[in-house]
PDB file of N, CA, C and O in Angstrom:
ATOM      1  N   MET A   1      53.609 -96.303  80.063  1.00 53.00           N
ATOM      2  CA  MET A   1      54.284 -95.043  79.616  1.00 53.00           C
ATOM      3  C   MET A   1      54.160 -94.561  78.268  1.00 53.00           C
ATOM      4  O   MET A   1      53.899 -93.436  78.020  1.00 53.00           O
ATOM      5  N   ARG A   2      54.258 -95.616  77.417  1.00 60.00           N
ATOM      6  CA  ARG A   2      54.102 -95.167  75.987  1.00 60.00           C
ATOM      7  C   ARG A   2      52.739 -94.604  75.602  1.00 60.00           C
ATOM      8  O   ARG A   2      52.627 -93.690  74.873  1.00 60.00           O
ATOM      9  N   GLY A   3      51.644 -95.143  76.150  1.00 64.00           N
ATOM     10  CA  GLY A   3      50.240 -94.767  75.988  1.00 64.00           C
ATOM     11  C   GLY A   3      50.116 -93.287  76.463  1.00 64.00           C
ATOM     12  O   GLY A   3      49.604 -92.540  75.651  1.00 64.00           O
ATOM     13  N   VAL A   4      50.602 -93.024  77.680  1.00 69.00           N
ATOM     14  CA  VAL A   4      50.561 -91.594  78.241  1.00 69.00           C
ATOM     15  C   VAL A   4      51.314 -90.603  77.280  1.00 69.00           C
ATOM     16  O   VAL A   4      50.787 -89.635  76.849  1.00 69.00           O
ATOM     17  N   TRP A   5      52.549 -91.088  76.763  1.00 68.00           N
ATOM     18  CA  TRP A   5      53.375 -90.227  75.975  1.00 68.00           C
ATOM     19  C   TRP A   5      52.607 -90.003  74.664  1.00 68.00           C
ATOM     20  O   TRP A   5      52.600 -88.793  74.144  1.00 68.00           O
ATOM     21  N   PHE A   6      51.874 -91.064  74.081  1.00 72.00           N
ATOM     22  CA  PHE A   6      51.220 -90.948  72.858  1.00 72.00           C
ATOM     23  C   PHE A   6      50.043 -89.896  72.955  1.00 72.00           C
ATOM     24  O   PHE A   6      49.924 -89.042  72.155  1.00 72.00           O
ATOM     25  N   ILE A   7      49.263 -90.069  74.059  1.00 72.00           N
ATOM     26  CA  ILE A   7      48.202 -89.149  74.369  1.00 72.00           C
ATOM     27  C   ILE A   7      48.593 -87.754  74.444  1.00 72.00           C
ATOM     28  O   ILE A   7      47.991 -86.848  73.789  1.00 72.00           O
ATOM     29  N   SER A   8      49.648 -87.524  75.243  1.00 77.00           N
ATOM     30  CA  SER A   8      50.182 -86.128  75.408  1.00 77.00           C
ATOM     31  C   SER A   8      50.731 -85.578  74.042  1.00 77.00           C
ATOM     32  O   SER A   8      50.496 -84.372  73.781  1.00 77.00           O
ATOM     33  N   THR A   9      51.393 -86.355  73.208  1.00 79.00           N
ATOM     34  CA  THR A   9      51.783 -85.965  71.964  1.00 79.00           C
ATOM     35  C   THR A   9      50.636 -85.549  71.033  1.00 79.00           C
ATOM     36  O   THR A   9      50.658 -84.558  70.434  1.00 79.00           O
ATOM     37  N   ILE A  10      49.476 -86.308  71.007  1.00 77.00           N
ATOM     38  CA  ILE A  10      48.303 -86.083  70.289  1.00 77.00           C
ATOM     39  C   ILE A  10      47.704 -84.759  70.753  1.00 77.00           C
ATOM     40  O   ILE A  10      47.319 -83.878  69.991  1.00 77.00           O
ATOM     41  N   ARG A  11      47.650 -84.606  72.145  1.00 79.00           N
ATOM     42  CA  ARG A  11      47.140 -83.338  72.699  1.00 79.00           C
ATOM     43  C   ARG A  11      47.942 -82.154  72.275  1.00 79.00           C
ATOM     44  O   ARG A  11      47.380 -81.005  71.900  1.00 79.00           O
ATOM     45  N   SER A  12      49.234 -82.197  72.325  1.00 81.00           N
ATOM     46  CA  SER A  12      50.153 -81.047  71.991  1.00 81.00           C
ATOM     47  C   SER A  12      50.017 -80.845  70.437  1.00 81.00           C
ATOM     48  O   SER A  12      50.089 -79.611  70.025  1.00 81.00           O
ATOM     49  N   LEU A  13      49.926 -81.928  69.686  1.00 82.00           N
ATOM     50  CA  LEU A  13      49.659 -81.676  68.228  1.00 82.00           C
ATOM     51  C   LEU A  13      48.326 -80.941  67.940  1.00 82.00           C
ATOM     52  O   LEU A  13      48.270 -80.060  67.175  1.00 82.00           O
ATOM     53  N   HIS A  14      47.288 -81.383  68.736  1.00 82.00           N
ATOM     54  CA  HIS A  14      46.038 -80.764  68.624  1.00 82.00           C
ATOM     55  C   HIS A  14      46.127 -79.183  68.908  1.00 82.00           C
ATOM     56  O   HIS A  14      45.591 -78.391  68.152  1.00 82.00           O
ATOM     57  N   VAL A  15      46.770 -78.810  70.042  1.00 85.00           N
ATOM     58  CA  VAL A  15      46.980 -77.481  70.407  1.00 85.00           C
ATOM     59  C   VAL A  15      47.790 -76.751  69.325  1.00 85.00           C
ATOM     60  O   VAL A  15      47.438 -75.730  68.949  1.00 85.00           O
ATOM     61  N   PHE A  16      48.914 -77.397  68.820  1.00 86.00           N
ATOM     62  CA  PHE A  16      49.742 -76.784  67.735  1.00 86.00           C
ATOM     63  C   PHE A  16      48.895 -76.553  66.542  1.00 86.00           C
ATOM     64  O   PHE A  16      48.969 -75.472  66.009  1.00 86.00           O
ATOM     65  N   CYS A  17      48.012 -77.528  66.170  1.00 86.00           N
ATOM     66  CA  CYS A  17      47.171 -77.417  65.095  1.00 86.00           C
ATOM     67  C   CYS A  17      46.125 -76.196  65.159  1.00 86.00           C
ATOM     68  O   CYS A  17      45.954 -75.402  64.243  1.00 86.00           O
ATOM     69  N   ASN A  18      45.616 -76.158  66.328  1.00 89.00           N
ATOM     70  CA  ASN A  18      44.707 -75.002  66.687  1.00 89.00           C
ATOM     71  C   ASN A  18      45.383 -73.726  66.511  1.00 89.00           C
ATOM     72  O   ASN A  18      44.815 -72.745  65.998  1.00 89.00           O
ATOM     73  N   ILE A  19      46.596 -73.635  67.022  1.00 91.00           N
ATOM     74  CA  ILE A  19      47.387 -72.336  66.997  1.00 91.00           C
ATOM     75  C   ILE A  19      47.595 -71.895  65.515  1.00 91.00           C
ATOM     76  O   ILE A  19      47.476 -70.785  65.135  1.00 91.00           O
ATOM     77  N   ILE A  20      48.021 -72.992  64.714  1.00 92.00           N
ATOM     78  CA  ILE A  20      48.377 -72.768  63.357  1.00 92.00           C
ATOM     79  C   ILE A  20      47.140 -72.320  62.622  1.00 92.00           C
ATOM     80  O   ILE A  20      47.172 -71.356  61.794  1.00 92.00           O
ATOM     81  N   ILE A  21      46.016 -73.018  62.816  1.00 94.00           N
ATOM     82  CA  ILE A  21      44.720 -72.535  62.233  1.00 94.00           C
ATOM     83  C   ILE A  21      44.320 -71.175  62.586  1.00 94.00           C
ATOM     84  O   ILE A  21      43.947 -70.369  61.680  1.00 94.00           O
ATOM     85  N   LYS A  22      44.449 -70.857  63.828  1.00 95.00           N
ATOM     86  CA  LYS A  22      44.180 -69.405  64.299  1.00 95.00           C
ATOM     87  C   LYS A  22      45.068 -68.371  63.517  1.00 95.00           C
ATOM     88  O   LYS A  22      44.606 -67.366  63.079  1.00 95.00           O
ATOM     89  N   ILE A  23      46.417 -68.693  63.529  1.00 95.00           N
ATOM     90  CA  ILE A  23      47.373 -67.879  62.798  1.00 95.00           C
ATOM     91  C   ILE A  23      46.935 -67.659  61.262  1.00 95.00           C
ATOM     92  O   ILE A  23      46.997 -66.545  60.752  1.00 95.00           O
ATOM     93  N   ILE A  24      46.602 -68.824  60.613  1.00 96.00           N
ATOM     94  CA  ILE A  24      46.168 -68.758  59.208  1.00 96.00           C
ATOM     95  C   ILE A  24      44.953 -67.881  59.031  1.00 96.00           C
ATOM     96  O   ILE A  24      44.884 -67.116  58.089  1.00 96.00           O
ATOM     97  N   ILE A  25      43.977 -68.085  59.892  1.00 96.00           N
ATOM     98  CA  ILE A  25      42.684 -67.270  59.829  1.00 96.00           C
ATOM     99  C   ILE A  25      43.033 -65.846  60.009  1.00 96.00           C
ATOM    100  O   ILE A  25      42.643 -65.001  59.219  1.00 96.00           O
ATOM    101  N   ILE A  26      43.917 -65.496  60.985  1.00 97.00           N
ATOM    102  CA  ILE A  26      44.349 -64.034  61.235  1.00 97.00           C
ATOM    103  C   ILE A  26      44.964 -63.478  59.998  1.00 97.00           C
ATOM    104  O   ILE A  26      44.700 -62.428  59.549  1.00 97.00           O
ATOM    105  N   VAL A  27      45.949 -64.262  59.440  1.00 97.00           N
ATOM    106  CA  VAL A  27      46.679 -63.788  58.174  1.00 97.00           C
ATOM    107  C   VAL A  27      45.644 -63.553  57.028  1.00 97.00           C
ATOM    108  O   VAL A  27      45.789 -62.586  56.382  1.00 97.00           O
ATOM    109  N   ILE A  28      44.695 -64.451  56.817  1.00 97.00           N
ATOM    110  CA  ILE A  28      43.797 -64.350  55.749  1.00 97.00           C
ATOM    111  C   ILE A  28      42.845 -63.137  56.071  1.00 97.00           C
ATOM    112  O   ILE A  28      42.717 -62.280  55.057  1.00 97.00           O
ATOM    113  N   ILE A  29      42.530 -62.954  57.224  1.00 97.00           N
ATOM    114  CA  ILE A  29      41.709 -61.688  57.604  1.00 97.00           C
ATOM    115  C   ILE A  29      42.416 -60.389  57.277  1.00 97.00           C
ATOM    116  O   ILE A  29      41.915 -59.505  56.705  1.00 97.00           O
ATOM    117  N   ILE A  30      43.808 -60.399  57.737  1.00 97.00           N
ATOM    118  CA  ILE A  30      44.657 -59.244  57.389  1.00 97.00           C
ATOM    119  C   ILE A  30      44.701 -59.024  55.992  1.00 97.00           C
ATOM    120  O   ILE A  30      44.670 -57.861  55.534  1.00 97.00           O
ATOM    121  N   ILE A  31      44.953 -60.041  55.208  1.00 97.00           N
ATOM    122  CA  ILE A  31      45.227 -60.022  53.740  1.00 97.00           C
ATOM    123  C   ILE A  31      43.848 -59.327  53.080  1.00 97.00           C
ATOM    124  O   ILE A  31      43.944 -58.432  52.255  1.00 97.00           O
ATOM    125  N   VAL A  32      42.751 -59.954  53.492  1.00 97.00           N
ATOM    126  CA  VAL A  32      41.454 -59.567  52.955  1.00 97.00           C
ATOM    127  C   VAL A  32      41.216 -58.031  53.291  1.00 97.00           C
ATOM    128  O   VAL A  32      40.854 -57.286  52.341  1.00 97.00           O
ATOM    129  N   ILE A  33      41.496 -57.687  54.525  1.00 97.00           N
ATOM    130  CA  ILE A  33      41.275 -56.206  54.976  1.00 97.00           C
ATOM    131  C   ILE A  33      42.232 -55.292  54.122  1.00 97.00           C
ATOM    132  O   ILE A  33      41.800 -54.280  53.641  1.00 97.00           O
ATOM    133  N   SER A  34      43.425 -55.741  54.056  1.00 96.00           N
ATOM    134  CA  SER A  34      44.407 -54.894  53.163  1.00 96.00           C
ATOM    135  C   SER A  34      44.020 -54.757  51.733  1.00 96.00           C
ATOM    136  O   SER A  34      44.079 -53.718  51.258  1.00 96.00           O
ATOM    137  N   ILE A  35      43.481 -55.853  51.226  1.00 97.00           N
ATOM    138  CA  ILE A  35      42.988 -55.858  49.812  1.00 97.00           C
ATOM    139  C   ILE A  35      41.839 -54.857  49.724  1.00 97.00           C
ATOM    140  O   ILE A  35      41.735 -54.031  48.752  1.00 97.00           O
ATOM    141  N   ILE A  36      40.963 -54.992  50.654  1.00 97.00           N
ATOM    142  CA  ILE A  36      39.632 -54.055  50.667  1.00 97.00           C
ATOM    143  C   ILE A  36      40.163 -52.572  50.773  1.00 97.00           C
ATOM    144  O   ILE A  36      39.709 -51.742  49.958  1.00 97.00           O
ATOM    145  N   ILE A  37      41.120 -52.323  51.714  1.00 97.00           N
ATOM    146  CA  ILE A  37      41.690 -50.976  51.849  1.00 97.00           C
ATOM    147  C   ILE A  37      42.321 -50.457  50.585  1.00 97.00           C
ATOM    148  O   ILE A  37      42.161 -49.290  50.132  1.00 97.00           O
ATOM    149  N   MET A  38      43.112 -51.324  49.955  1.00 97.00           N
ATOM    150  CA  MET A  38      43.733 -50.983  48.661  1.00 97.00           C
ATOM    151  C   MET A  38      42.715 -50.598  47.545  1.00 97.00           C
ATOM    152  O   MET A  38      42.938 -49.593  46.951  1.00 97.00           O
ATOM    153  N   ILE A  39      41.633 -51.379  47.575  1.00 97.00           N
ATOM    154  CA  ILE A  39      40.576 -51.158  46.519  1.00 97.00           C
ATOM    155  C   ILE A  39      39.895 -49.799  46.807  1.00 97.00           C
ATOM    156  O   ILE A  39      39.629 -49.020  45.807  1.00 97.00           O
ATOM    157  N   ILE A  40      39.615 -49.587  48.072  1.00 97.00           N
ATOM    158  CA  ILE A  40      38.977 -48.291  48.444  1.00 97.00           C
ATOM    159  C   ILE A  40      39.944 -47.118  48.186  1.00 97.00           C
ATOM    160  O   ILE A  40      39.451 -46.082  47.437  1.00 97.00           O
ATOM    161  N   VAL A  41      41.186 -47.221  48.397  1.00 97.00           N
ATOM    162  CA  VAL A  41      42.192 -46.215  48.131  1.00 97.00           C
ATOM    163  C   VAL A  41      42.231 -45.967  46.635  1.00 97.00           C
ATOM    164  O   VAL A  41      42.201 -44.815  46.129  1.00 97.00           O
ATOM    165  N   ILE A  42      42.288 -47.064  45.808  1.00 97.00           N
ATOM    166  CA  ILE A  42      42.323 -46.901  44.310  1.00 97.00           C
ATOM    167  C   ILE A  42      40.989 -46.187  43.838  1.00 97.00           C
ATOM    168  O   ILE A  42      41.193 -45.225  43.028  1.00 97.00           O
ATOM    169  N   ILE A  43      39.906 -46.542  44.389  1.00 97.00           N
ATOM    170  CA  ILE A  43      38.607 -45.973  43.989  1.00 97.00           C
ATOM    171  C   ILE A  43      38.622 -44.481  44.372  1.00 97.00           C
ATOM    172  O   ILE A  43      38.292 -43.667  43.503  1.00 97.00           O
ATOM    173  N   VAL A  44      39.136 -44.167  45.512  1.00 97.00           N
ATOM    174  CA  VAL A  44      39.144 -42.784  46.049  1.00 97.00           C
ATOM    175  C   VAL A  44      39.995 -41.986  45.071  1.00 97.00           C
ATOM    176  O   VAL A  44      39.733 -40.860  44.664  1.00 97.00           O
ATOM    177  N   ILE A  45      41.314 -42.481  44.737  1.00 97.00           N
ATOM    178  CA  ILE A  45      42.176 -41.853  43.898  1.00 97.00           C
ATOM    179  C   ILE A  45      41.669 -41.613  42.522  1.00 97.00           C
ATOM    180  O   ILE A  45      41.704 -40.453  41.944  1.00 97.00           O
ATOM    181  N   ILE A  46      40.900 -42.583  41.994  1.00 97.00           N
ATOM    182  CA  ILE A  46      40.231 -42.518  40.583  1.00 97.00           C
ATOM    183  C   ILE A  46      39.213 -41.372  40.625  1.00 97.00           C
ATOM    184  O   ILE A  46      39.167 -40.476  39.705  1.00 97.00           O
ATOM    185  N   VAL A  47      38.411 -41.413  41.775  1.00 97.00           N
ATOM    186  CA  VAL A  47      37.320 -40.340  41.880  1.00 97.00           C
ATOM    187  C   VAL A  47      37.948 -38.957  41.921  1.00 97.00           C
ATOM    188  O   VAL A  47      37.441 -38.084  41.361  1.00 97.00           O
ATOM    189  N   ILE A  48      38.988 -38.845  42.766  1.00 97.00           N
ATOM    190  CA  ILE A  48      39.625 -37.539  42.875  1.00 97.00           C
ATOM    191  C   ILE A  48      40.207 -37.000  41.461  1.00 97.00           C
ATOM    192  O   ILE A  48      40.041 -35.955  41.189  1.00 97.00           O
ATOM    193  N   ILE A  49      40.855 -37.980  40.750  1.00 97.00           N
ATOM    194  CA  ILE A  49      41.372 -37.646  39.442  1.00 97.00           C
ATOM    195  C   ILE A  49      40.325 -37.216  38.540  1.00 97.00           C
ATOM    196  O   ILE A  49      40.443 -36.141  37.902  1.00 97.00           O
ATOM    197  N   ILE A  50      39.188 -37.903  38.559  1.00 97.00           N
ATOM    198  CA  ILE A  50      37.987 -37.620  37.692  1.00 97.00           C
ATOM    199  C   ILE A  50      37.530 -36.221  37.996  1.00 97.00           C
ATOM    200  O   ILE A  50      37.262 -35.381  37.235  1.00 97.00           O
ATOM    201  N   ILE A  51      37.361 -35.884  39.380  1.00 97.00           N
ATOM    202  CA  ILE A  51      36.838 -34.615  39.957  1.00 97.00           C
ATOM    203  C   ILE A  51      37.846 -33.459  39.367  1.00 97.00           C
ATOM    204  O   ILE A  51      37.420 -32.478  38.882  1.00 97.00           O
ATOM    205  N   ILE A  52      39.168 -33.828  39.532  1.00 97.00           N
ATOM    206  CA  ILE A  52      40.052 -32.812  39.202  1.00 97.00           C
ATOM    207  C   ILE A  52      39.967 -32.503  37.655  1.00 97.00           C
ATOM    208  O   ILE A  52      39.991 -31.389  37.179  1.00 97.00           O
ATOM    209  N   ILE A  53      39.791 -33.499  36.789  1.00 97.00           N
ATOM    210  CA  ILE A  53      39.797 -33.414  35.380  1.00 97.00           C
ATOM    211  C   ILE A  53      38.508 -32.566  34.986  1.00 97.00           C
ATOM    212  O   ILE A  53      38.528 -31.687  34.228  1.00 97.00           O
ATOM    213  N   ILE A  54      37.319 -32.935  35.688  1.00 97.00           N
ATOM    214  CA  ILE A  54      36.089 -32.153  35.437  1.00 97.00           C
ATOM    215  C   ILE A  54      36.244 -30.699  35.793  1.00 97.00           C
ATOM    216  O   ILE A  54      35.881 -29.843  35.073  1.00 97.00           O
ATOM    217  N   ILE A  55      36.872 -30.451  36.992  1.00 97.00           N
ATOM    218  CA  ILE A  55      37.141 -29.062  37.366  1.00 97.00           C
ATOM    219  C   ILE A  55      38.009 -28.299  36.321  1.00 97.00           C
ATOM    220  O   ILE A  55      37.674 -27.156  36.029  1.00 97.00           O
ATOM    221  N   VAL A  56      39.068 -29.013  35.931  1.00 97.00           N
ATOM    222  CA  VAL A  56      40.046 -28.402  35.013  1.00 97.00           C
ATOM    223  C   VAL A  56      39.149 -28.077  33.671  1.00 97.00           C
ATOM    224  O   VAL A  56      39.357 -26.941  33.105  1.00 97.00           O
ATOM    225  N   ILE A  57      38.390 -28.931  33.134  1.00 97.00           N
ATOM    226  CA  ILE A  57      37.662 -28.821  31.900  1.00 97.00           C
ATOM    227  C   ILE A  57      36.706 -27.617  32.118  1.00 97.00           C
ATOM    228  O   ILE A  57      36.567 -26.806  31.222  1.00 97.00           O
ATOM    229  N   ILE A  58      35.962 -27.565  33.242  1.00 97.00           N
ATOM    230  CA  ILE A  58      35.009 -26.470  33.485  1.00 97.00           C
ATOM    231  C   ILE A  58      35.807 -25.142  33.533  1.00 97.00           C
ATOM    232  O   ILE A  58      35.300 -24.265  32.891  1.00 97.00           O
ATOM    233  N   VAL A  59      36.899 -25.148  34.193  1.00 97.00           N
ATOM    234  CA  VAL A  59      37.710 -23.902  34.250  1.00 97.00           C
ATOM    235  C   VAL A  59      38.110 -23.488  32.868  1.00 97.00           C
ATOM    236  O   VAL A  59      38.070 -22.400  32.567  1.00 97.00           O
ATOM    237  N   ILE A  60      38.635 -24.406  32.098  1.00 96.00           N
ATOM    238  CA  ILE A  60      39.066 -24.176  30.682  1.00 96.00           C
ATOM    239  C   ILE A  60      37.852 -23.546  29.927  1.00 96.00           C
ATOM    240  O   ILE A  60      38.090 -22.616  29.230  1.00 96.00           O
ATOM    241  N   ILE A  61      36.742 -24.198  30.053  1.00 96.00           N
ATOM    242  CA  ILE A  61      35.511 -23.742  29.342  1.00 96.00           C
ATOM    243  C   ILE A  61      35.178 -22.278  29.717  1.00 96.00           C
ATOM    244  O   ILE A  61      34.920 -21.477  28.977  1.00 96.00           O
ATOM    245  N   ILE A  62      35.168 -22.003  31.040  1.00 96.00           N
ATOM    246  CA  ILE A  62      34.953 -20.643  31.564  1.00 96.00           C
ATOM    247  C   ILE A  62      35.986 -19.599  31.078  1.00 96.00           C
ATOM    248  O   ILE A  62      35.481 -18.569  30.540  1.00 96.00           O
ATOM    249  N   VAL A  63      37.225 -20.047  31.062  1.00 95.00           N
ATOM    250  CA  VAL A  63      38.272 -19.143  30.544  1.00 95.00           C
ATOM    251  C   VAL A  63      38.036 -18.848  29.087  1.00 95.00           C
ATOM    252  O   VAL A  63      38.068 -17.617  28.722  1.00 95.00           O
ATOM    253  N   ILE A  64      37.709 -19.829  28.295  1.00 94.00           N
ATOM    254  CA  ILE A  64      37.500 -19.720  26.916  1.00 94.00           C
ATOM    255  C   ILE A  64      36.232 -18.758  26.727  1.00 94.00           C
ATOM    256  O   ILE A  64      36.374 -17.772  25.807  1.00 94.00           O
ATOM    257  N   ILE A  65      35.200 -18.892  27.494  1.00 94.00           N
ATOM    258  CA  ILE A  65      34.003 -18.109  27.366  1.00 94.00           C
ATOM    259  C   ILE A  65      34.395 -16.622  27.648  1.00 94.00           C
ATOM    260  O   ILE A  65      33.918 -15.655  26.910  1.00 94.00           O
ATOM    261  N   ILE A  66      35.098 -16.441  28.722  1.00 93.00           N
ATOM    262  CA  ILE A  66      35.495 -15.061  29.256  1.00 93.00           C
ATOM    263  C   ILE A  66      36.293 -14.512  28.041  1.00 93.00           C
ATOM    264  O   ILE A  66      36.053 -13.314  27.699  1.00 93.00           O
ATOM    265  N   ILE A  67      37.296 -15.163  27.462  1.00 92.00           N
ATOM    266  CA  ILE A  67      38.093 -14.651  26.437  1.00 92.00           C
ATOM    267  C   ILE A  67      37.265 -14.314  25.253  1.00 92.00           C
ATOM    268  O   ILE A  67      37.491 -13.271  24.650  1.00 92.00           O
ATOM    269  N   LYS A  68      36.272 -15.141  24.832  1.00 90.00           N
ATOM    270  CA  LYS A  68      35.443 -14.866  23.703  1.00 90.00           C
ATOM    271  C   LYS A  68      34.628 -13.620  23.990  1.00 90.00           C
ATOM    272  O   LYS A  68      34.412 -12.815  23.060  1.00 90.00           O
ATOM    273  N   MET A  69      34.141 -13.390  25.218  1.00 89.00           N
ATOM    274  CA  MET A  69      33.332 -12.364  25.611  1.00 89.00           C
ATOM    275  C   MET A  69      34.135 -11.061  25.543  1.00 89.00           C
ATOM    276  O   MET A  69      33.650 -10.048  24.990  1.00 89.00           O
ATOM    277  N   ILE A  70      35.402 -11.122  25.995  1.00 89.00           N
ATOM    278  CA  ILE A  70      36.414  -9.955  25.987  1.00 89.00           C
ATOM    279  C   ILE A  70      36.603  -9.589  24.466  1.00 89.00           C
ATOM    280  O   ILE A  70      36.653  -8.415  24.006  1.00 89.00           O
ATOM    281  N   ILE A  71      36.895 -10.608  23.619  1.00 87.00           N
ATOM    282  CA  ILE A  71      37.127 -10.338  22.204  1.00 87.00           C
ATOM    283  C   ILE A  71      35.815  -9.768  21.630  1.00 87.00           C
ATOM    284  O   ILE A  71      35.999  -8.874  20.814  1.00 87.00           O
ATOM    285  N   MET A  72      34.778 -10.265  21.867  1.00 84.00           N
ATOM    286  CA  MET A  72      33.453  -9.727  21.359  1.00 84.00           C
ATOM    287  C   MET A  72      33.240  -8.339  21.712  1.00 84.00           C
ATOM    288  O   MET A  72      32.866  -7.464  20.862  1.00 84.00           O
ATOM    289  N   ILE A  73      33.435  -7.943  22.953  1.00 80.00           N
ATOM    290  CA  ILE A  73      33.423  -6.584  23.550  1.00 80.00           C
ATOM    291  C   ILE A  73      34.351  -5.691  22.743  1.00 80.00           C
ATOM    292  O   ILE A  73      34.002  -4.610  22.351  1.00 80.00           O
ATOM    293  N   HIS A  74      35.565  -6.082  22.545  1.00 74.00           N
ATOM    294  CA  HIS A  74      36.612  -5.359  21.847  1.00 74.00           C
ATOM    295  C   HIS A  74      36.339  -5.478  20.359  1.00 74.00           C
ATOM    296  O   HIS A  74      36.193  -4.662  19.613  1.00 74.00           O
TER     297      HIS A  74
END
């Protein structure tokens, strides 16, 4: 009886370990994916900010040029 109990215990432990390993792998994958998504989001935000800054600078330059032209005409 003890031998059978020992074998069944080892089998259940093996199954338990497999489940734990699968859970750990899934958690690691989720963490990696979330980190990648965060990095992509940060990059996108930075790019958007840079584009906005460039647009603002261009608009300011255009406005200054227009104002100078108006001043020159007057």
